[in-house]
Amino acid sequence: MKQMTTCLLSAVVGSVLTVGLLQTPSSIAIQAEDQPPLLAPRAQQPAKLPQEELTPDEEINVNIYERVNKCVVNITTKTPNVDPFFMTQSESEGAGSGSVLNKEGHILTNFHVIQDASRAIVTLYDGKSYPATLVGADPVNDVAVIKIDAPPETLIPVSFGDSGRLKVGMRVIAIGNPFGLERTLTTGVISSLNRSLRIRRRTITSIIQTDAAINPGSSGGPLLDTRGRLIGMNTAIASSVGQSAGIGFAIPSSLIERIIPQLIMNGRVIRGDIGISRVYETDEGLLIEKLVPNGPADRAGLQGPKIIRRQDGFFVLQKIDRSAADIIVAVNGKKTPTAEEFLTIVERHKPGETVELTILRQGRTAHVKVQLGGDDQEKREHSI
């Protein structure tokens, strides 16, 4: 009897435990429904972000990038290096950016990107790479054109805008390959206009200053307006560490468009030569220090300093009279207070064209017409 009672109690206790265990999940589920979930369930996202979900600024950036990034190329170079001590030769690698100019395969970039390079490889948006050849270069303005042999359907030319209509504060977009990261987009504004940038002993004027991030590898890439048009070519940064510090510079499109046809046709820029080797900047204007003998300025009657020689016993004393030299005040009616401004105006003209100089001669104003001569690289390298 006692054994039967024990079995009965065990059965009852077992039934109660079984019922409790069976009810536990439902009670836990009810408690879970009463408490907020830790993470909201992810909604089904469309494959592509709807246009209406973009802010106006985002929409501009996205549209420009999708349209223009295919116009931008990545340029890698190999430059030979010779160790004079061990007489060994090695190669160093360089990187830069560029913009497709046309379906023929012409690429715009900076001269310093391909300078001294023995090989250059251009990589397009589709990942395919092609060897490049140099078509023409203008070291004075740090502009170069190279060419690749790629299928025309893979070449998407960039559109040009008018840099002459730019204003400080306008939004700009830069696309390039900083540190080898292909087709990177950065945004900013035009920080200033008409800056001067010294490159290879010459100063380029009308430079665009921007705060859009530009880093090593971005050189040669396009600076775009909010319509996706090239209004400049990124060329340099002002930084003590060689990386973006919020001050970048771009060569204006107006200068580039003037240079490109000559580089493609002639391999170089043919500039008018005025035949003045050196000038001094004074408060009155540019004093002519040296003329090229029988050069255009000399033939036009312009005067440099007079050399006065005097015999003193066995010695011949020589004195330079700079008061006899002409002082250039303006070219074609435009004042030229600096040598850079003078050269900029003159070099916009072709050989054979005539420019009119306004000069001061012995305190009197005169006008002298000079027919420019041909381009002479050696004279220009030592001029002014």
mmCIF file of C-alpha atoms in Angstrom:
data_model
loop_
_atom_site.group_PDB
_atom_site.id
_atom_site.type_symbol
_atom_site.label_atom_id
_atom_site.label_comp_id
_atom_site.label_asym_id
_atom_site.label_seq_id
_atom_site.Cartn_x
_atom_site.Cartn_y
_atom_site.Cartn_z
ATOM 1 C CA MET A 1 0.000 0.000 0.000
ATOM 2 C CA LYS A 2 2.781 2.381 0.933
ATOM 3 C CA GLN A 3 4.553 1.489 -2.302
ATOM 4 C CA MET A 4 1.397 2.247 -4.326
ATOM 5 C CA THR A 5 1.014 5.621 -2.577
ATOM 6 C CA THR A 6 4.614 6.529 -3.411
ATOM 7 C CA CYS A 7 4.114 5.641 -7.091
ATOM 8 C CA LEU A 8 0.930 7.684 -7.200
ATOM 9 C CA LEU A 9 2.637 10.744 -5.752
ATOM 10 C CA SER A 10 5.511 10.377 -8.228
ATOM 11 C CA ALA A 11 3.066 10.260 -11.127
ATOM 12 C CA VAL A 12 1.279 13.374 -9.924
ATOM 13 C CA VAL A 13 4.536 15.310 -9.460
ATOM 14 C CA GLY A 14 5.741 14.183 -12.900
ATOM 15 C CA SER A 15 2.543 15.369 -14.545
ATOM 16 C CA VAL A 16 2.812 18.795 -12.932
ATOM 17 C CA LEU A 17 6.433 19.207 -14.091
ATOM 18 C CA THR A 18 5.533 18.104 -17.568
ATOM 19 C CA VAL A 19 2.707 20.640 -17.834
ATOM 20 C CA GLY A 20 5.016 23.401 -16.554
ATOM 21 C CA LEU A 21 7.713 22.569 -19.083
ATOM 22 C CA LEU A 22 5.227 22.468 -21.911
ATOM 23 C CA GLN A 23 3.843 25.892 -20.977
ATOM 24 C CA THR A 24 7.259 27.586 -20.468
ATOM 25 C CA PRO A 25 7.986 28.402 -24.150
ATOM 26 C CA SER A 26 4.618 30.092 -24.646
ATOM 27 C CA SER A 27 5.071 32.178 -21.517
ATOM 28 C CA ILE A 28 8.601 33.187 -22.647
ATOM 29 C CA ALA A 29 7.267 34.093 -26.046
ATOM 30 C CA ILE A 30 4.607 36.302 -24.500
ATOM 31 C CA GLN A 31 7.214 38.125 -22.430
ATOM 32 C CA ALA A 32 9.411 38.634 -25.488
ATOM 33 C CA GLU A 33 6.520 40.167 -27.408
ATOM 34 C CA ASP A 34 5.856 42.584 -24.577
ATOM 35 C CA GLN A 35 9.488 43.907 -24.625
ATOM 36 C CA PRO A 36 10.903 46.039 -27.501
ATOM 37 C CA PRO A 37 13.359 44.186 -29.758
ATOM 38 C CA LEU A 38 17.061 45.044 -29.562
ATOM 39 C CA LEU A 39 17.264 45.670 -33.357
ATOM 40 C CA ALA A 40 14.471 46.592 -35.708
ATOM 41 C CA PRO A 41 14.030 44.151 -38.547
ATOM 42 C CA ARG A 42 15.749 45.348 -41.790
ATOM 43 C CA ALA A 43 13.280 46.493 -44.396
ATOM 44 C CA GLN A 44 13.574 45.202 -47.913
ATOM 45 C CA GLN A 45 15.847 47.678 -49.755
ATOM 46 C CA PRO A 46 15.612 48.361 -53.486
ATOM 47 C CA ALA A 47 18.586 47.318 -55.590
ATOM 48 C CA LYS A 48 19.303 50.989 -56.368
ATOM 49 C CA LEU A 49 18.723 53.980 -54.110
ATOM 50 C CA PRO A 50 15.703 55.940 -55.390
ATOM 51 C CA GLN A 51 16.558 59.388 -56.725
ATOM 52 C CA GLU A 52 14.049 61.023 -54.371
ATOM 53 C CA GLU A 53 16.001 59.745 -51.346
ATOM 54 C CA LEU A 54 19.075 61.820 -52.296
ATOM 55 C CA THR A 55 19.589 65.363 -51.084
ATOM 56 C CA PRO A 56 20.110 67.955 -53.857
ATOM 57 C CA ASP A 57 23.866 68.036 -53.152
ATOM 58 C CA GLU A 58 24.101 64.258 -53.126
ATOM 59 C CA GLU A 59 22.176 64.037 -56.375
ATOM 60 C CA ILE A 60 24.626 66.420 -58.074
ATOM 61 C CA ASN A 61 27.650 64.519 -56.779
ATOM 62 C CA VAL A 62 26.240 61.120 -57.721
ATOM 63 C CA ASN A 63 25.184 62.219 -61.206
ATOM 64 C CA ILE A 64 28.538 63.843 -61.935
ATOM 65 C CA TYR A 65 30.520 60.866 -60.707
ATOM 66 C CA GLU A 66 28.446 58.344 -62.643
ATOM 67 C CA ARG A 67 28.808 60.438 -65.792
ATOM 68 C CA VAL A 68 32.420 61.617 -65.558
ATOM 69 C CA ASN A 69 34.399 58.956 -63.682
ATOM 70 C CA LYS A 70 34.726 56.990 -66.923
ATOM 71 C CA CYS A 71 36.563 59.974 -68.433
ATOM 72 C CA VAL A 72 39.310 59.757 -65.787
ATOM 73 C CA VAL A 73 42.327 57.487 -66.177
ATOM 74 C CA ASN A 74 45.029 56.218 -63.862
ATOM 75 C CA ILE A 75 48.623 56.755 -65.020
ATOM 76 C CA THR A 76 51.570 54.788 -63.670
ATOM 77 C CA THR A 77 55.132 55.517 -64.755
ATOM 78 C CA LYS A 78 58.558 53.917 -64.574
ATOM 79 C CA THR A 79 61.571 56.200 -64.273
ATOM 80 C CA PRO A 80 65.153 54.890 -64.471
ATOM 81 C CA ASN A 81 67.506 55.743 -61.614
ATOM 82 C CA VAL A 82 71.285 55.331 -61.775
ATOM 83 C CA ASP A 83 73.397 54.997 -58.651
ATOM 84 C CA PRO A 84 76.655 56.825 -59.542
ATOM 85 C CA PHE A 85 78.584 55.156 -56.710
ATOM 86 C CA PHE A 86 77.697 51.506 -57.333
ATOM 87 C CA MET A 87 76.960 52.085 -61.055
ATOM 88 C CA THR A 88 73.672 50.226 -60.770
ATOM 89 C CA GLN A 89 70.357 51.066 -62.379
ATOM 90 C CA SER A 90 66.879 50.692 -60.928
ATOM 91 C CA GLU A 91 63.389 51.939 -61.644
ATOM 92 C CA SER A 92 61.140 54.084 -59.493
ATOM 93 C CA GLU A 93 57.387 54.116 -59.853
ATOM 94 C CA GLY A 94 55.206 57.187 -60.147
ATOM 95 C CA ALA A 95 51.480 57.740 -60.320
ATOM 96 C CA GLY A 96 49.117 60.365 -61.600
ATOM 97 C CA SER A 97 45.764 60.979 -63.221
ATOM 98 C CA GLY A 98 44.489 62.136 -66.575
ATOM 99 C CA SER A 99 41.396 62.944 -68.633
ATOM 100 C CA VAL A 100 40.357 61.425 -71.949
ATOM 101 C CA LEU A 101 40.288 64.128 -74.631
ATOM 102 C CA ASN A 102 38.886 62.273 -77.641
ATOM 103 C CA LYS A 103 38.107 58.922 -79.215
ATOM 104 C CA GLU A 104 41.541 58.861 -80.841
ATOM 105 C CA GLY A 105 43.100 58.086 -77.461
ATOM 106 C CA HIS A 106 44.635 61.447 -76.510
ATOM 107 C CA ILE A 107 44.962 61.879 -72.741
ATOM 108 C CA LEU A 108 45.485 65.163 -70.877
ATOM 109 C CA THR A 109 47.782 65.166 -67.842
ATOM 110 C CA ASN A 110 50.490 67.175 -66.091
ATOM 111 C CA PHE A 111 53.962 67.322 -67.577
ATOM 112 C CA HIS A 112 55.494 66.500 -64.200
ATOM 113 C CA VAL A 113 53.522 63.225 -64.117
ATOM 114 C CA ILE A 114 55.344 61.812 -67.153
ATOM 115 C CA GLN A 115 58.570 63.847 -66.917
ATOM 116 C CA ASP A 116 61.708 61.675 -67.296
ATOM 117 C CA ALA A 117 59.561 58.518 -67.436
ATOM 118 C CA SER A 118 60.808 55.683 -69.630
ATOM 119 C CA ARG A 119 57.387 53.996 -69.624
ATOM 120 C CA ALA A 120 53.839 55.083 -68.914
ATOM 121 C CA ILE A 121 50.794 52.848 -68.518
ATOM 122 C CA VAL A 122 47.226 54.173 -68.688
ATOM 123 C CA THR A 123 44.418 52.249 -66.977
ATOM 124 C CA LEU A 124 40.837 52.959 -68.051
ATOM 125 C CA TYR A 125 37.652 52.662 -66.002
ATOM 126 C CA ASP A 126 37.129 49.081 -67.200
ATOM 127 C CA GLY A 127 40.423 48.004 -65.622
ATOM 128 C CA LYS A 128 42.234 47.485 -68.913
ATOM 129 C CA SER A 129 45.702 49.014 -69.273
ATOM 130 C CA TYR A 130 47.503 50.342 -72.334
ATOM 131 C CA PRO A 131 51.059 51.631 -72.922
ATOM 132 C CA ALA A 132 51.163 55.364 -73.618
ATOM 133 C CA THR A 133 53.363 57.451 -75.874
ATOM 134 C CA LEU A 134 54.159 61.133 -75.458
ATOM 135 C CA VAL A 135 52.473 63.341 -78.060
ATOM 136 C CA GLY A 136 53.534 66.759 -76.827
ATOM 137 C CA ALA A 137 54.423 68.708 -73.703
ATOM 138 C CA ASP A 138 54.533 72.274 -72.493
ATOM 139 C CA PRO A 139 56.818 72.293 -69.427
ATOM 140 C CA VAL A 140 56.278 76.025 -68.955
ATOM 141 C CA ASN A 141 52.618 75.448 -68.049
ATOM 142 C CA ASP A 142 52.998 71.855 -66.761
ATOM 143 C CA VAL A 143 50.705 70.428 -69.450
ATOM 144 C CA ALA A 144 51.229 67.254 -71.476
ATOM 145 C CA VAL A 145 49.268 65.104 -73.923
ATOM 146 C CA ILE A 146 49.891 61.366 -74.198
ATOM 147 C CA LYS A 147 48.201 58.778 -76.430
ATOM 148 C CA ILE A 148 47.004 55.215 -76.055
ATOM 149 C CA ASP A 149 45.758 52.705 -78.622
ATOM 150 C CA ALA A 150 42.423 51.646 -77.092
ATOM 151 C CA PRO A 151 39.070 50.744 -78.674
ATOM 152 C CA PRO A 152 37.114 53.968 -79.335
ATOM 153 C CA GLU A 153 34.038 52.630 -77.549
ATOM 154 C CA THR A 154 36.026 52.453 -74.293
ATOM 155 C CA LEU A 155 37.195 56.065 -74.530
ATOM 156 C CA ILE A 156 34.772 58.557 -72.952
ATOM 157 C CA PRO A 157 35.958 62.153 -73.598
ATOM 158 C CA VAL A 158 35.583 64.791 -70.890
ATOM 159 C CA SER A 159 33.598 67.986 -71.612
ATOM 160 C CA PHE A 160 35.258 71.374 -71.165
ATOM 161 C CA GLY A 161 33.796 74.341 -69.302
ATOM 162 C CA ASP A 162 34.742 78.029 -69.282
ATOM 163 C CA SER A 163 37.166 78.863 -66.469
ATOM 164 C CA GLY A 164 36.788 82.544 -67.298
ATOM 165 C CA ARG A 165 33.286 82.521 -65.764
ATOM 166 C CA LEU A 166 34.331 81.103 -62.394
ATOM 167 C CA LYS A 167 33.703 82.917 -59.122
ATOM 168 C CA VAL A 168 35.041 82.377 -55.617
ATOM 169 C CA GLY A 169 32.629 80.237 -53.615
ATOM 170 C CA MET A 170 31.407 78.100 -56.524
ATOM 171 C CA ARG A 171 31.265 74.373 -55.778
ATOM 172 C CA VAL A 172 33.762 72.107 -57.518
ATOM 173 C CA ILE A 173 34.434 68.389 -57.693
ATOM 174 C CA ALA A 174 37.815 66.714 -58.171
ATOM 175 C CA ILE A 175 38.262 63.180 -59.471
ATOM 176 C CA GLY A 176 41.628 61.483 -59.464
ATOM 177 C CA ASN A 177 43.722 58.601 -58.185
ATOM 178 C CA PRO A 178 45.242 59.723 -54.864
ATOM 179 C CA PHE A 179 47.714 57.150 -53.525
ATOM 180 C CA GLY A 180 46.661 54.845 -56.358
ATOM 181 C CA LEU A 181 43.008 54.717 -55.265
ATOM 182 C CA GLU A 182 41.369 54.899 -58.676
ATOM 183 C CA ARG A 183 38.643 57.413 -59.515
ATOM 184 C CA THR A 184 38.295 58.963 -56.075
ATOM 185 C CA LEU A 185 35.839 61.869 -55.765
ATOM 186 C CA THR A 186 36.350 64.836 -53.449
ATOM 187 C CA THR A 187 34.321 68.025 -53.190
ATOM 188 C CA GLY A 188 34.984 71.616 -52.231
ATOM 189 C CA VAL A 189 34.705 75.184 -53.408
ATOM 190 C CA ILE A 190 36.796 77.633 -55.371
ATOM 191 C CA SER A 191 38.821 79.296 -52.624
ATOM 192 C CA SER A 192 40.448 81.931 -54.823
ATOM 193 C CA LEU A 193 41.189 82.831 -58.436
ATOM 194 C CA ASN A 194 44.143 84.290 -60.328
ATOM 195 C CA ARG A 195 46.719 82.757 -58.026
ATOM 196 C CA SER A 196 50.311 82.406 -59.217
ATOM 197 C CA LEU A 197 52.169 79.094 -59.076
ATOM 198 C CA ARG A 198 55.880 78.798 -59.798
ATOM 199 C CA ILE A 199 56.853 75.743 -61.845
ATOM 200 C CA ARG A 200 60.214 75.135 -63.531
ATOM 201 C CA ARG A 201 61.557 78.674 -63.078
ATOM 202 C CA ARG A 202 58.390 80.167 -64.534
ATOM 203 C CA THR A 203 55.231 81.327 -62.841
ATOM 204 C CA ILE A 204 51.828 80.252 -64.158
ATOM 205 C CA THR A 205 49.200 82.916 -63.612
ATOM 206 C CA SER A 206 45.401 82.667 -63.390
ATOM 207 C CA ILE A 207 45.690 79.503 -61.274
ATOM 208 C CA ILE A 208 42.541 78.221 -59.519
ATOM 209 C CA GLN A 209 42.793 77.614 -55.765
ATOM 210 C CA THR A 210 40.434 75.068 -54.214
ATOM 211 C CA ASP A 211 39.906 73.313 -50.888
ATOM 212 C CA ALA A 212 38.790 70.073 -52.569
ATOM 213 C CA ALA A 213 41.157 67.379 -51.281
ATOM 214 C CA ILE A 214 44.060 66.830 -53.693
ATOM 215 C CA ASN A 215 46.767 64.327 -52.803
ATOM 216 C CA PRO A 216 49.769 62.671 -54.493
ATOM 217 C CA GLY A 217 48.394 60.781 -57.485
ATOM 218 C CA SER A 218 45.639 63.347 -58.101
ATOM 219 C CA SER A 219 47.859 65.430 -60.394
ATOM 220 C CA GLY A 220 46.502 65.590 -63.926
ATOM 221 C CA GLY A 221 42.929 64.773 -62.912
ATOM 222 C CA PRO A 222 39.987 67.040 -63.728
ATOM 223 C CA LEU A 223 38.520 69.772 -61.545
ATOM 224 C CA LEU A 224 34.831 69.913 -62.464
ATOM 225 C CA ASP A 225 31.977 72.358 -62.060
ATOM 226 C CA THR A 226 28.538 71.248 -60.871
ATOM 227 C CA ARG A 227 27.581 70.381 -64.446
ATOM 228 C CA GLY A 228 30.438 67.935 -64.763
ATOM 229 C CA ARG A 229 32.541 70.111 -67.080
ATOM 230 C CA LEU A 230 36.318 70.341 -66.780
ATOM 231 C CA ILE A 231 37.207 73.840 -65.607
ATOM 232 C CA GLY A 232 40.737 73.016 -64.464
ATOM 233 C CA MET A 233 43.430 70.350 -64.163
ATOM 234 C CA ASN A 234 44.617 69.549 -60.641
ATOM 235 C CA THR A 235 48.346 70.141 -60.521
ATOM 236 C CA ALA A 236 49.712 70.830 -57.033
ATOM 237 C CA ILE A 237 49.060 71.155 -53.323
ATOM 238 C CA ALA A 238 50.433 73.569 -50.744
ATOM 239 C CA SER A 239 51.465 71.371 -47.844
ATOM 240 C CA SER A 240 54.491 70.899 -45.613
ATOM 241 C CA VAL A 241 53.813 67.149 -45.392
ATOM 242 C CA GLY A 242 53.055 66.486 -49.064
ATOM 243 C CA GLN A 243 49.402 65.665 -48.430
ATOM 244 C CA SER A 244 46.167 67.602 -48.643
ATOM 245 C CA ALA A 245 46.001 70.566 -46.303
ATOM 246 C CA GLY A 246 42.952 72.195 -47.838
ATOM 247 C CA ILE A 247 44.941 74.218 -50.380
ATOM 248 C CA GLY A 248 45.108 72.811 -53.878
ATOM 249 C CA PHE A 249 45.775 74.362 -57.265
ATOM 250 C CA ALA A 250 44.444 73.706 -60.759
ATOM 251 C CA ILE A 251 45.475 74.978 -64.188
ATOM 252 C CA PRO A 252 42.480 76.779 -65.752
ATOM 253 C CA SER A 253 40.704 75.214 -68.721
ATOM 254 C CA SER A 254 41.077 78.377 -70.809
ATOM 255 C CA LEU A 255 44.858 77.956 -70.804
ATOM 256 C CA ILE A 256 44.625 74.209 -71.440
ATOM 257 C CA GLU A 257 42.296 74.599 -74.419
ATOM 258 C CA ARG A 258 44.711 77.088 -75.961
ATOM 259 C CA ILE A 259 47.633 74.686 -75.584
ATOM 260 C CA ILE A 260 46.153 71.288 -76.513
ATOM 261 C CA PRO A 261 45.763 71.812 -80.307
ATOM 262 C CA GLN A 262 49.419 72.864 -80.608
ATOM 263 C CA LEU A 263 50.636 69.915 -78.547
ATOM 264 C CA ILE A 264 48.706 67.450 -80.715
ATOM 265 C CA MET A 265 49.739 69.085 -84.010
ATOM 266 C CA ASN A 266 53.304 70.205 -83.243
ATOM 267 C CA GLY A 267 54.348 68.340 -80.099
ATOM 268 C CA ARG A 268 55.078 71.665 -78.420
ATOM 269 C CA VAL A 269 53.681 75.154 -78.021
ATOM 270 C CA ILE A 270 54.964 77.574 -80.643
ATOM 271 C CA ARG A 271 55.152 80.956 -79.011
ATOM 272 C CA GLY A 272 56.045 84.327 -80.412
ATOM 273 C CA ASP A 273 59.543 85.497 -79.491
ATOM 274 C CA ILE A 274 59.982 89.212 -78.808
ATOM 275 C CA GLY A 275 63.761 89.085 -78.504
ATOM 276 C CA ILE A 276 64.163 90.587 -75.024
ATOM 277 C CA SER A 277 66.521 88.525 -72.875
ATOM 278 C CA ARG A 278 66.212 90.264 -69.527
ATOM 279 C CA VAL A 279 64.268 93.038 -67.817
ATOM 280 C CA TYR A 280 64.294 94.686 -64.393
ATOM 281 C CA GLU A 281 61.065 95.394 -62.578
ATOM 282 C CA THR A 282 60.905 99.037 -61.478
ATOM 283 C CA ASP A 283 58.209 101.306 -60.092
ATOM 284 C CA GLU A 284 57.704 102.779 -63.562
ATOM 285 C CA GLY A 285 57.632 99.510 -65.490
ATOM 286 C CA LEU A 286 59.967 96.885 -66.959
ATOM 287 C CA LEU A 287 63.401 98.298 -67.732
ATOM 288 C CA ILE A 288 65.032 96.513 -70.679
ATOM 289 C CA GLU A 289 68.340 95.108 -69.480
ATOM 290 C CA LYS A 290 69.336 93.025 -72.499
ATOM 291 C CA LEU A 291 68.137 92.620 -76.082
ATOM 292 C CA VAL A 292 68.776 89.651 -78.383
ATOM 293 C CA PRO A 293 71.097 91.035 -81.106
ATOM 294 C CA ASN A 294 69.142 91.523 -84.334
ATOM 295 C CA GLY A 295 66.051 90.064 -82.638
ATOM 296 C CA PRO A 296 62.503 91.378 -83.139
ATOM 297 C CA ALA A 297 62.754 94.047 -80.409
ATOM 298 C CA ASP A 298 66.189 95.163 -81.607
ATOM 299 C CA ARG A 299 64.971 95.454 -85.202
ATOM 300 C CA ALA A 300 61.917 97.432 -84.026
ATOM 301 C CA GLY A 301 64.198 100.072 -82.493
ATOM 302 C CA LEU A 302 63.812 99.280 -78.787
ATOM 303 C CA GLN A 303 66.811 100.302 -76.704
ATOM 304 C CA GLY A 304 68.646 98.672 -73.840
ATOM 305 C CA PRO A 305 71.327 100.181 -71.577
ATOM 306 C CA LYS A 306 74.204 101.993 -73.225
ATOM 307 C CA ILE A 307 77.746 100.842 -72.593
ATOM 308 C CA ILE A 308 80.149 103.762 -72.203
ATOM 309 C CA ARG A 309 83.858 102.988 -72.579
ATOM 310 C CA ARG A 310 86.628 105.352 -71.562
ATOM 311 C CA GLN A 311 90.356 105.017 -72.042
ATOM 312 C CA ASP A 312 92.353 105.653 -68.890
ATOM 313 C CA GLY A 313 96.021 105.134 -69.675
ATOM 314 C CA PHE A 314 96.571 101.468 -70.391
ATOM 315 C CA PHE A 315 93.112 100.560 -69.099
ATOM 316 C CA VAL A 316 89.676 100.723 -70.734
ATOM 317 C CA LEU A 317 86.967 101.589 -68.225
ATOM 318 C CA GLN A 318 83.436 100.469 -68.950
ATOM 319 C CA LYS A 319 80.241 101.921 -67.537
ATOM 320 C CA ILE A 320 76.632 100.838 -68.072
ATOM 321 C CA ASP A 321 74.138 103.673 -68.483
ATOM 322 C CA ARG A 322 70.725 102.217 -67.666
ATOM 323 C CA SER A 323 69.019 105.586 -67.951
ATOM 324 C CA ALA A 324 69.173 105.157 -71.727
ATOM 325 C CA ALA A 325 67.146 101.929 -71.655
ATOM 326 C CA ASP A 326 63.475 101.859 -72.592
ATOM 327 C CA ILE A 327 60.933 101.048 -69.892
ATOM 328 C CA ILE A 328 58.013 98.848 -70.973
ATOM 329 C CA VAL A 329 54.739 100.023 -69.466
ATOM 330 C CA ALA A 330 52.101 98.047 -71.392
ATOM 331 C CA VAL A 331 51.525 95.539 -74.198
ATOM 332 C CA ASN A 332 48.580 96.173 -76.522
ATOM 333 C CA GLY A 333 47.284 98.728 -74.038
ATOM 334 C CA LYS A 334 47.380 96.352 -71.052
ATOM 335 C CA LYS A 335 49.713 97.283 -68.210
ATOM 336 C CA THR A 336 52.501 94.820 -67.445
ATOM 337 C CA PRO A 337 54.042 95.674 -64.060
ATOM 338 C CA THR A 338 55.759 92.264 -63.788
ATOM 339 C CA ALA A 339 57.861 90.164 -66.122
ATOM 340 C CA GLU A 340 55.411 87.285 -65.749
ATOM 341 C CA GLU A 341 52.475 89.377 -66.975
ATOM 342 C CA PHE A 342 54.588 90.657 -69.859
ATOM 343 C CA LEU A 343 55.525 87.130 -70.971
ATOM 344 C CA THR A 344 51.967 85.870 -70.538
ATOM 345 C CA ILE A 345 50.600 88.460 -72.965
ATOM 346 C CA VAL A 346 53.414 88.116 -75.504
ATOM 347 C CA GLU A 347 53.326 84.315 -75.566
ATOM 348 C CA ARG A 348 49.632 84.303 -76.380
ATOM 349 C CA HIS A 349 50.626 85.514 -79.838
ATOM 350 C CA LYS A 350 52.046 83.450 -82.649
ATOM 351 C CA PRO A 351 55.245 84.106 -84.607
ATOM 352 C CA GLY A 352 54.648 86.741 -87.250
ATOM 353 C CA GLU A 353 51.949 88.562 -85.271
ATOM 354 C CA THR A 354 52.525 92.135 -84.154
ATOM 355 C CA VAL A 355 52.248 93.548 -80.653
ATOM 356 C CA GLU A 356 52.374 97.193 -79.654
ATOM 357 C CA LEU A 357 54.527 98.162 -76.677
ATOM 358 C CA THR A 358 53.929 101.314 -74.694
ATOM 359 C CA ILE A 359 57.320 102.503 -73.427
ATOM 360 C CA LEU A 360 58.944 105.311 -71.530
ATOM 361 C CA ARG A 361 62.018 106.700 -73.296
ATOM 362 C CA GLN A 362 63.892 109.469 -71.579
ATOM 363 C CA GLY A 363 60.761 110.327 -69.607
ATOM 364 C CA ARG A 364 58.508 110.495 -72.663
ATOM 365 C CA THR A 365 55.791 108.013 -73.671
ATOM 366 C CA ALA A 366 56.149 106.270 -77.031
ATOM 367 C CA HIS A 367 54.490 103.385 -78.864
ATOM 368 C CA VAL A 368 56.560 100.784 -80.711
ATOM 369 C CA LYS A 369 55.190 97.948 -82.846
ATOM 370 C CA VAL A 370 57.144 94.683 -82.769
ATOM 371 C CA GLN A 371 56.635 91.773 -85.153
ATOM 372 C CA LEU A 372 57.266 88.612 -83.159
ATOM 373 C CA GLY A 373 59.801 86.078 -84.315
ATOM 374 C CA GLY A 374 59.711 82.295 -84.228
ATOM 375 C CA ASP A 375 59.844 80.093 -81.168
ATOM 376 C CA ASP A 376 63.386 79.539 -79.898
ATOM 377 C CA GLN A 377 63.532 77.229 -76.907
ATOM 378 C CA GLU A 378 67.091 78.108 -75.944
ATOM 379 C CA LYS A 379 66.392 81.832 -75.913
ATOM 380 C CA ARG A 380 63.176 81.378 -73.936
ATOM 381 C CA GLU A 381 64.909 79.287 -71.287
ATOM 382 C CA HIS A 382 67.218 82.227 -70.600
ATOM 383 C CA SER A 383 64.770 85.033 -71.209
ATOM 384 C CA ILE A 384 63.826 87.615 -68.589
#
